[in-house]
Amino acid sequence: MSSGIDNIGLRYVFAGSSCMTAAFVTNPVDVTKIRMQLDGELADQRGQVRTAYQNRYYKGIIRGALRIAKDEGILALYKGLTPSLIRESVYSTIRIGSYEPIKVLFGATNPSNTPLYKKICAGGTSGAIGSSIATPTDLIRVRLQAQGRPGAETKYSGFISAFTHILKNEGIRGLYRGMSPTVQRAIVVTATQTAGYDHTKHTILNAGLMKEGGALHITASMIAGFMVAVTSSPVDVIKTRIMNQKIDGICKDQIMYKHTLDCLWKILRSEGIFGLYKGFIPNWLRLGPHTIISFYLFEQFRSMAGIKPI
């Protein structure tokens, strides 16, 4: 059995490793999701929802992925992989690794009977901390994954190219563009994902429906994955739009999205409520497997190291 100090360090290592593995597996879905979220951006779709839907360039997750592979080659589905892995090594190491210590700070001493609100608060707090630090890697990931769609400029050849170009042309602040919706999304995602997994798992255990083990971990993470896709999709679309918008050479008063609420209003006005759920299926197909892989591996790593399960 590992010591208390070892447990803390290993928990962070296992959190980052499991989420990096999940990010690698789901990167093609993430690229497709980004393209679908930007498809028909702010086109005047009031009263034309059916037409706009039929005229999409990326028509769903399967055809969208095939379109990307056909237009840009199969490797295009792994655009943004480097910043994605770097992001997970920082963001998810902190948000998943810190969840339980923060939960204890909120007064959670009995994992089997911790109130849901304490879990939600702990998840939201750890997500906010992790995302505020990792925002530059998230921004670079979005920019790289967005390249290649019709009408989009190809500015960056890779992670270093994107980092230096943004730093040179937009400054340090440019690397933190979209930080507000990024942190907001992280709060929603982590509060839903970690609390959803934790609470679902212990509800099942307390009811005597399943025993601790891989089957329970997969079941709880499947439910948490769907929950997080539903709650996070609108803010994920807003984050993608703000991070990807053109800034170079644009006057301040001509910037497309000034802040989160401005982006929200413009999407609702031009694209309707469905605009906030663009890319929902790939978002779910990414977050579902990502959640399952992350928590399953996290629990398995803990078990091998003699650390108690979540």
mmCIF file of C-alpha atoms in Angstrom:
data_model
loop_
_atom_site.group_PDB
_atom_site.id
_atom_site.type_symbol
_atom_site.label_atom_id
_atom_site.label_comp_id
_atom_site.label_asym_id
_atom_site.label_seq_id
_atom_site.Cartn_x
_atom_site.Cartn_y
_atom_site.Cartn_z
ATOM 1 C CA MET A 1 0.000 0.000 0.000
ATOM 2 C CA SER A 2 1.401 3.414 -0.981
ATOM 3 C CA SER A 3 2.018 6.086 1.634
ATOM 4 C CA GLY A 4 -0.191 9.172 1.844
ATOM 5 C CA ILE A 5 2.399 11.395 0.144
ATOM 6 C CA ASP A 6 2.998 8.817 -2.606
ATOM 7 C CA ASN A 7 -0.758 8.517 -3.098
ATOM 8 C CA ILE A 8 -1.080 12.226 -3.858
ATOM 9 C CA GLY A 9 1.742 12.224 -6.401
ATOM 10 C CA LEU A 10 0.633 9.010 -8.081
ATOM 11 C CA ARG A 11 -2.971 10.229 -8.273
ATOM 12 C CA TYR A 12 -1.839 13.222 -10.350
ATOM 13 C CA VAL A 13 0.393 11.061 -12.580
ATOM 14 C CA PHE A 14 -2.402 8.545 -13.155
ATOM 15 C CA ALA A 15 -4.946 11.291 -13.849
ATOM 16 C CA GLY A 16 -2.772 12.875 -16.531
ATOM 17 C CA SER A 17 -1.736 9.563 -18.120
ATOM 18 C CA SER A 18 -5.271 8.191 -18.371
ATOM 19 C CA CYS A 19 -6.653 11.411 -19.882
ATOM 20 C CA MET A 20 -3.769 11.718 -22.372
ATOM 21 C CA THR A 21 -4.528 8.187 -23.574
ATOM 22 C CA ALA A 22 -8.198 9.096 -23.960
ATOM 23 C CA ALA A 23 -7.286 12.276 -25.882
ATOM 24 C CA PHE A 24 -5.129 10.325 -28.331
ATOM 25 C CA VAL A 25 -7.906 7.821 -29.040
ATOM 26 C CA THR A 26 -10.632 10.453 -29.493
ATOM 27 C CA ASN A 27 -8.667 13.110 -31.449
ATOM 28 C CA PRO A 28 -10.324 12.287 -34.841
ATOM 29 C CA VAL A 29 -13.748 12.832 -33.276
ATOM 30 C CA ASP A 30 -12.539 16.083 -31.727
ATOM 31 C CA VAL A 31 -11.341 17.420 -35.103
ATOM 32 C CA THR A 32 -14.686 16.539 -36.696
ATOM 33 C CA LYS A 33 -16.551 18.174 -33.811
ATOM 34 C CA ILE A 34 -14.605 21.431 -34.210
ATOM 35 C CA ARG A 35 -15.357 21.533 -37.959
ATOM 36 C CA MET A 36 -19.069 20.916 -37.362
ATOM 37 C CA GLN A 37 -19.236 23.645 -34.708
ATOM 38 C CA LEU A 38 -17.777 26.171 -37.180
ATOM 39 C CA ASP A 39 -19.874 25.000 -40.144
ATOM 40 C CA GLY A 40 -22.223 27.774 -41.342
ATOM 41 C CA GLU A 41 -20.923 30.180 -38.693
ATOM 42 C CA LEU A 42 -23.425 33.026 -38.140
ATOM 43 C CA ALA A 43 -25.179 32.327 -41.439
ATOM 44 C CA ASP A 44 -28.618 33.955 -41.367
ATOM 45 C CA GLN A 45 -30.624 30.875 -40.540
ATOM 46 C CA ARG A 46 -33.721 32.366 -38.947
ATOM 47 C CA GLY A 47 -36.643 30.468 -40.344
ATOM 48 C CA GLN A 48 -34.275 28.345 -42.447
ATOM 49 C CA VAL A 49 -33.225 25.668 -39.982
ATOM 50 C CA ARG A 50 -34.014 22.799 -42.378
ATOM 51 C CA THR A 51 -32.161 24.444 -45.288
ATOM 52 C CA ALA A 52 -29.129 25.261 -43.165
ATOM 53 C CA TYR A 53 -29.077 21.695 -41.871
ATOM 54 C CA GLN A 54 -29.225 20.242 -45.374
ATOM 55 C CA ASN A 55 -26.481 22.573 -46.676
ATOM 56 C CA ARG A 56 -23.878 21.644 -44.071
ATOM 57 C CA TYR A 57 -20.418 20.874 -45.462
ATOM 58 C CA TYR A 58 -19.710 18.330 -42.726
ATOM 59 C CA LYS A 59 -22.890 16.246 -42.670
ATOM 60 C CA GLY A 60 -22.623 14.337 -39.424
ATOM 61 C CA ILE A 61 -19.832 12.586 -37.589
ATOM 62 C CA ILE A 62 -19.159 9.755 -40.075
ATOM 63 C CA ARG A 63 -19.526 11.719 -43.300
ATOM 64 C CA GLY A 64 -17.759 14.670 -41.688
ATOM 65 C CA ALA A 65 -14.725 12.552 -40.794
ATOM 66 C CA LEU A 66 -14.707 10.996 -44.266
ATOM 67 C CA ARG A 67 -14.925 14.454 -45.841
ATOM 68 C CA ILE A 68 -11.901 15.640 -43.825
ATOM 69 C CA ALA A 69 -9.927 12.515 -44.752
ATOM 70 C CA LYS A 70 -10.823 12.916 -48.441
ATOM 71 C CA ASP A 71 -10.060 16.658 -48.607
ATOM 72 C CA GLU A 72 -6.927 16.743 -46.444
ATOM 73 C CA GLY A 73 -5.721 13.179 -45.977
ATOM 74 C CA ILE A 74 -6.236 10.726 -43.120
ATOM 75 C CA LEU A 75 -3.607 12.429 -40.938
ATOM 76 C CA ALA A 76 -5.791 15.558 -40.837
ATOM 77 C CA LEU A 77 -7.923 13.721 -38.279
ATOM 78 C CA TYR A 78 -4.961 13.982 -35.928
ATOM 79 C CA LYS A 79 -4.477 17.720 -36.332
ATOM 80 C CA GLY A 80 -3.854 19.413 -32.998
ATOM 81 C CA LEU A 81 -2.710 16.195 -31.320
ATOM 82 C CA THR A 82 0.448 17.718 -29.788
ATOM 83 C CA PRO A 83 -1.306 20.634 -28.033
ATOM 84 C CA SER A 84 -4.132 18.259 -27.099
ATOM 85 C CA LEU A 85 -1.727 15.932 -25.282
ATOM 86 C CA ILE A 86 0.124 18.843 -23.662
ATOM 87 C CA ARG A 87 -3.223 20.302 -22.600
ATOM 88 C CA GLU A 88 -4.327 17.029 -21.007
ATOM 89 C CA SER A 89 -0.975 16.668 -19.217
ATOM 90 C CA VAL A 90 -1.660 19.984 -17.474
ATOM 91 C CA TYR A 91 -5.428 20.480 -17.469
ATOM 92 C CA SER A 92 -6.595 16.946 -16.660
ATOM 93 C CA THR A 93 -3.699 16.190 -14.329
ATOM 94 C CA ILE A 94 -4.897 19.100 -12.206
ATOM 95 C CA ARG A 95 -8.675 18.767 -12.600
ATOM 96 C CA ILE A 96 -8.909 14.998 -12.030
ATOM 97 C CA GLY A 97 -5.964 14.745 -9.643
ATOM 98 C CA SER A 98 -7.197 17.599 -7.450
ATOM 99 C CA TYR A 99 -10.854 16.568 -7.371
ATOM 100 C CA GLU A 100 -10.646 14.342 -4.284
ATOM 101 C CA PRO A 101 -8.379 16.611 -2.172
ATOM 102 C CA ILE A 102 -10.663 19.567 -2.931
ATOM 103 C CA LYS A 103 -13.712 17.429 -2.140
ATOM 104 C CA VAL A 104 -12.197 16.725 1.284
ATOM 105 C CA LEU A 105 -11.667 20.473 1.785
ATOM 106 C CA PHE A 106 -15.403 20.900 1.187
ATOM 107 C CA GLY A 107 -16.014 18.470 4.047
ATOM 108 C CA ALA A 108 -16.421 15.186 2.171
ATOM 109 C CA THR A 109 -15.078 12.576 4.586
ATOM 110 C CA ASN A 110 -17.218 9.576 3.598
ATOM 111 C CA PRO A 111 -16.966 8.733 -0.140
ATOM 112 C CA SER A 112 -20.074 6.543 0.044
ATOM 113 C CA ASN A 113 -22.343 9.249 1.436
ATOM 114 C CA THR A 114 -21.039 12.589 0.213
ATOM 115 C CA PRO A 115 -23.740 15.107 -0.816
ATOM 116 C CA LEU A 116 -23.866 15.727 -4.557
ATOM 117 C CA TYR A 117 -23.411 19.489 -4.196
ATOM 118 C CA LYS A 118 -20.008 18.998 -2.543
ATOM 119 C CA LYS A 119 -18.892 16.832 -5.450
ATOM 120 C CA ILE A 120 -20.130 19.398 -7.957
ATOM 121 C CA CYS A 121 -18.321 22.227 -6.145
ATOM 122 C CA ALA A 122 -15.099 20.205 -5.961
ATOM 123 C CA GLY A 123 -15.265 19.311 -9.661
ATOM 124 C CA GLY A 124 -16.021 22.875 -10.716
ATOM 125 C CA THR A 125 -13.147 24.238 -8.637
ATOM 126 C CA SER A 126 -10.544 21.761 -9.908
ATOM 127 C CA GLY A 127 -11.716 22.284 -13.500
ATOM 128 C CA ALA A 128 -11.407 26.063 -13.215
ATOM 129 C CA ILE A 129 -7.860 25.825 -11.852
ATOM 130 C CA GLY A 130 -6.692 23.370 -14.501
ATOM 131 C CA SER A 131 -8.215 25.192 -17.477
ATOM 132 C CA SER A 132 -6.996 28.643 -16.441
ATOM 133 C CA ILE A 133 -3.428 27.323 -16.572
ATOM 134 C CA ALA A 134 -3.849 25.281 -19.780
ATOM 135 C CA THR A 135 -5.790 27.828 -21.898
ATOM 136 C CA PRO A 136 -2.912 28.517 -24.383
ATOM 137 C CA THR A 137 -2.646 24.831 -25.332
ATOM 138 C CA ASP A 138 -6.421 24.633 -25.780
ATOM 139 C CA LEU A 139 -6.440 27.698 -28.029
ATOM 140 C CA ILE A 140 -3.631 26.312 -30.210
ATOM 141 C CA ARG A 141 -5.441 22.959 -30.426
ATOM 142 C CA VAL A 142 -8.639 24.637 -31.670
ATOM 143 C CA ARG A 143 -6.781 26.789 -34.219
ATOM 144 C CA LEU A 144 -4.892 23.803 -35.647
ATOM 145 C CA GLN A 145 -7.958 21.580 -35.817
ATOM 146 C CA ALA A 146 -9.996 24.300 -37.538
ATOM 147 C CA GLN A 147 -7.482 24.650 -40.386
ATOM 148 C CA GLY A 148 -8.367 22.965 -43.648
ATOM 149 C CA ARG A 149 -12.095 23.670 -43.812
ATOM 150 C CA PRO A 150 -13.373 25.556 -46.896
ATOM 151 C CA GLY A 151 -12.462 29.255 -46.842
ATOM 152 C CA ALA A 152 -10.153 28.918 -43.822
ATOM 153 C CA GLU A 153 -6.572 30.189 -43.924
ATOM 154 C CA THR A 154 -3.709 27.799 -43.223
ATOM 155 C CA LYS A 155 -1.483 29.860 -40.968
ATOM 156 C CA TYR A 156 0.195 27.273 -38.801
ATOM 157 C CA SER A 157 2.323 24.259 -39.705
ATOM 158 C CA GLY A 158 2.304 22.840 -36.196
ATOM 159 C CA PHE A 159 2.343 23.531 -32.471
ATOM 160 C CA ILE A 160 5.519 25.650 -32.383
ATOM 161 C CA SER A 161 4.492 27.553 -35.512
ATOM 162 C CA ALA A 162 1.095 28.370 -34.002
ATOM 163 C CA PHE A 163 2.579 29.366 -30.645
ATOM 164 C CA THR A 164 5.160 31.753 -32.135
ATOM 165 C CA HIS A 165 2.722 33.223 -34.683
ATOM 166 C CA ILE A 166 0.067 33.954 -32.060
ATOM 167 C CA LEU A 167 2.637 35.341 -29.624
ATOM 168 C CA LYS A 168 4.125 37.610 -32.309
ATOM 169 C CA ASN A 169 0.861 38.869 -33.803
ATOM 170 C CA GLU A 170 -1.510 38.805 -30.843
ATOM 171 C CA GLY A 171 0.805 38.975 -27.856
ATOM 172 C CA ILE A 172 0.566 37.095 -24.567
ATOM 173 C CA ARG A 173 -3.106 38.053 -24.335
ATOM 174 C CA GLY A 174 -3.684 36.294 -27.651
ATOM 175 C CA LEU A 175 -2.673 32.974 -26.097
ATOM 176 C CA TYR A 176 -5.348 33.495 -23.455
ATOM 177 C CA ARG A 177 -8.078 34.554 -25.881
ATOM 178 C CA GLY A 178 -11.291 32.804 -24.955
ATOM 179 C CA MET A 179 -10.092 32.091 -21.430
ATOM 180 C CA SER A 180 -13.460 33.061 -19.949
ATOM 181 C CA PRO A 181 -15.571 30.542 -21.927
ATOM 182 C CA THR A 182 -12.765 27.987 -21.586
ATOM 183 C CA VAL A 183 -12.867 28.199 -17.807
ATOM 184 C CA GLN A 184 -16.669 28.251 -17.872
ATOM 185 C CA ARG A 185 -16.681 25.099 -19.991
ATOM 186 C CA ALA A 186 -14.144 23.423 -17.701
ATOM 187 C CA ILE A 187 -16.279 24.188 -14.661
ATOM 188 C CA VAL A 188 -19.337 22.653 -16.348
ATOM 189 C CA VAL A 189 -17.411 19.674 -17.768
ATOM 190 C CA THR A 190 -15.499 18.739 -14.625
ATOM 191 C CA ALA A 191 -18.389 19.416 -12.251
ATOM 192 C CA THR A 192 -20.588 17.155 -14.375
ATOM 193 C CA GLN A 193 -18.005 14.537 -15.309
ATOM 194 C CA THR A 194 -16.271 13.892 -11.988
ATOM 195 C CA ALA A 195 -19.329 14.435 -9.797
ATOM 196 C CA GLY A 196 -21.493 12.444 -12.246
ATOM 197 C CA TYR A 197 -19.066 9.529 -12.243
ATOM 198 C CA ASP A 198 -18.487 9.641 -8.492
ATOM 199 C CA HIS A 199 -22.173 9.963 -7.578
ATOM 200 C CA THR A 200 -23.412 7.390 -10.101
ATOM 201 C CA LYS A 201 -20.798 4.895 -9.006
ATOM 202 C CA HIS A 202 -21.591 5.190 -5.289
ATOM 203 C CA THR A 203 -25.356 5.237 -5.880
ATOM 204 C CA ILE A 204 -25.004 1.888 -7.677
ATOM 205 C CA LEU A 205 -22.726 0.535 -4.946
ATOM 206 C CA ASN A 206 -25.024 1.702 -2.145
ATOM 207 C CA ALA A 207 -28.002 0.073 -3.870
ATOM 208 C CA GLY A 208 -26.083 -3.199 -4.092
ATOM 209 C CA LEU A 209 -26.591 -3.398 -7.867
ATOM 210 C CA MET A 210 -22.909 -3.901 -8.719
ATOM 211 C CA LYS A 211 -19.596 -4.455 -6.986
ATOM 212 C CA GLU A 212 -16.431 -2.367 -7.235
ATOM 213 C CA GLY A 213 -14.614 -3.262 -10.443
ATOM 214 C CA GLY A 214 -14.194 -2.648 -14.150
ATOM 215 C CA ALA A 215 -17.859 -3.237 -15.063
ATOM 216 C CA LEU A 216 -18.987 -0.651 -12.521
ATOM 217 C CA HIS A 217 -16.334 1.842 -13.662
ATOM 218 C CA ILE A 218 -17.443 1.538 -17.301
ATOM 219 C CA THR A 219 -21.146 1.805 -16.412
ATOM 220 C CA ALA A 220 -20.687 4.900 -14.241
ATOM 221 C CA SER A 221 -18.410 6.589 -16.776
ATOM 222 C CA MET A 222 -20.863 5.905 -19.656
ATOM 223 C CA ILE A 223 -23.606 7.710 -17.747
ATOM 224 C CA ALA A 224 -21.261 10.554 -16.780
ATOM 225 C CA GLY A 225 -20.082 10.887 -20.399
ATOM 226 C CA PHE A 226 -23.614 11.441 -21.696
ATOM 227 C CA MET A 227 -24.406 13.889 -18.903
ATOM 228 C CA VAL A 228 -21.326 16.001 -19.609
ATOM 229 C CA ALA A 229 -22.056 16.122 -23.357
ATOM 230 C CA VAL A 230 -25.550 17.504 -22.682
ATOM 231 C CA THR A 231 -24.427 20.138 -20.188
ATOM 232 C CA SER A 232 -21.250 21.289 -21.951
ATOM 233 C CA SER A 233 -22.196 21.464 -25.648
ATOM 234 C CA PRO A 234 -23.481 25.092 -25.700
ATOM 235 C CA VAL A 235 -20.457 26.513 -23.881
ATOM 236 C CA ASP A 236 -18.157 24.312 -25.985
ATOM 237 C CA VAL A 237 -19.544 25.852 -29.196
ATOM 238 C CA ILE A 238 -19.080 29.359 -27.762
ATOM 239 C CA LYS A 239 -15.503 28.556 -26.696
ATOM 240 C CA THR A 240 -14.641 27.197 -30.139
ATOM 241 C CA ARG A 241 -16.095 30.247 -31.930
ATOM 242 C CA ILE A 242 -14.263 32.770 -29.717
ATOM 243 C CA MET A 243 -10.923 30.944 -29.855
ATOM 244 C CA ASN A 244 -11.019 30.462 -33.614
ATOM 245 C CA GLN A 245 -12.215 33.941 -34.672
ATOM 246 C CA LYS A 246 -9.935 36.064 -36.862
ATOM 247 C CA ILE A 247 -8.082 38.743 -34.887
ATOM 248 C CA ASP A 248 -5.069 39.728 -37.043
ATOM 249 C CA GLY A 249 -5.638 43.099 -38.702
ATOM 250 C CA ILE A 250 -9.208 43.406 -37.378
ATOM 251 C CA CYS A 251 -10.314 46.632 -35.655
ATOM 252 C CA LYS A 252 -11.503 46.119 -32.115
ATOM 253 C CA ASP A 253 -15.054 47.238 -32.921
ATOM 254 C CA GLN A 254 -15.204 44.777 -35.842
ATOM 255 C CA ILE A 255 -14.265 41.661 -33.879
ATOM 256 C CA MET A 256 -17.003 39.076 -34.422
ATOM 257 C CA TYR A 257 -17.423 37.992 -30.784
ATOM 258 C CA LYS A 258 -16.561 40.432 -27.996
ATOM 259 C CA HIS A 259 -17.278 38.103 -25.070
ATOM 260 C CA THR A 260 -19.253 35.028 -24.029
ATOM 261 C CA LEU A 261 -22.688 36.683 -23.849
ATOM 262 C CA ASP A 262 -22.128 38.490 -27.146
ATOM 263 C CA CYS A 263 -21.267 35.189 -28.815
ATOM 264 C CA LEU A 264 -24.264 33.477 -27.217
ATOM 265 C CA TRP A 265 -26.659 36.189 -28.415
ATOM 266 C CA LYS A 266 -25.283 36.219 -31.973
ATOM 267 C CA ILE A 267 -25.527 32.431 -32.299
ATOM 268 C CA LEU A 268 -29.095 32.393 -30.979
ATOM 269 C CA ARG A 269 -30.105 35.285 -33.250
ATOM 270 C CA SER A 270 -28.526 33.897 -36.428
ATOM 271 C CA GLU A 271 -28.586 30.129 -35.974
ATOM 272 C CA GLY A 272 -31.212 29.520 -33.324
ATOM 273 C CA ILE A 273 -31.015 27.221 -30.314
ATOM 274 C CA PHE A 274 -29.723 24.399 -32.558
ATOM 275 C CA GLY A 275 -26.630 26.494 -33.229
ATOM 276 C CA LEU A 276 -25.565 25.906 -29.625
ATOM 277 C CA TYR A 277 -25.756 22.161 -30.172
ATOM 278 C CA LYS A 278 -23.835 22.012 -33.433
ATOM 279 C CA GLY A 279 -21.480 19.069 -33.259
ATOM 280 C CA PHE A 280 -23.410 17.517 -30.355
ATOM 281 C CA ILE A 281 -23.110 13.947 -31.660
ATOM 282 C CA PRO A 282 -19.317 14.109 -32.149
ATOM 283 C CA ASN A 283 -19.057 15.965 -28.840
ATOM 284 C CA TRP A 284 -20.880 13.081 -27.165
ATOM 285 C CA LEU A 285 -18.933 10.481 -29.141
ATOM 286 C CA ARG A 286 -15.739 12.169 -27.967
ATOM 287 C CA LEU A 287 -16.704 12.834 -24.345
ATOM 288 C CA GLY A 288 -18.307 9.404 -23.921
ATOM 289 C CA PRO A 289 -15.248 7.320 -24.867
ATOM 290 C CA HIS A 290 -12.934 9.949 -23.342
ATOM 291 C CA THR A 291 -14.752 9.662 -19.999
ATOM 292 C CA ILE A 292 -14.847 5.856 -20.131
ATOM 293 C CA ILE A 293 -11.153 5.490 -21.009
ATOM 294 C CA SER A 294 -10.053 8.167 -18.526
ATOM 295 C CA PHE A 295 -11.894 6.843 -15.481
ATOM 296 C CA TYR A 296 -11.434 3.165 -16.306
ATOM 297 C CA LEU A 297 -7.652 3.588 -16.629
ATOM 298 C CA PHE A 298 -7.527 5.937 -13.638
ATOM 299 C CA GLU A 299 -9.226 3.343 -11.451
ATOM 300 C CA GLN A 300 -7.066 0.500 -12.814
ATOM 301 C CA PHE A 301 -3.835 2.430 -12.227
ATOM 302 C CA ARG A 302 -4.964 3.203 -8.674
ATOM 303 C CA SER A 303 -5.786 -0.432 -8.032
ATOM 304 C CA MET A 304 -2.363 -1.594 -9.264
ATOM 305 C CA ALA A 305 -0.672 0.973 -6.994
ATOM 306 C CA GLY A 306 -2.762 -0.015 -3.970
ATOM 307 C CA ILE A 307 -4.683 3.290 -3.873
ATOM 308 C CA LYS A 308 -8.343 3.212 -2.863
ATOM 309 C CA PRO A 309 -10.869 3.741 -5.688
ATOM 310 C CA ILE A 310 -12.746 7.030 -6.111
#
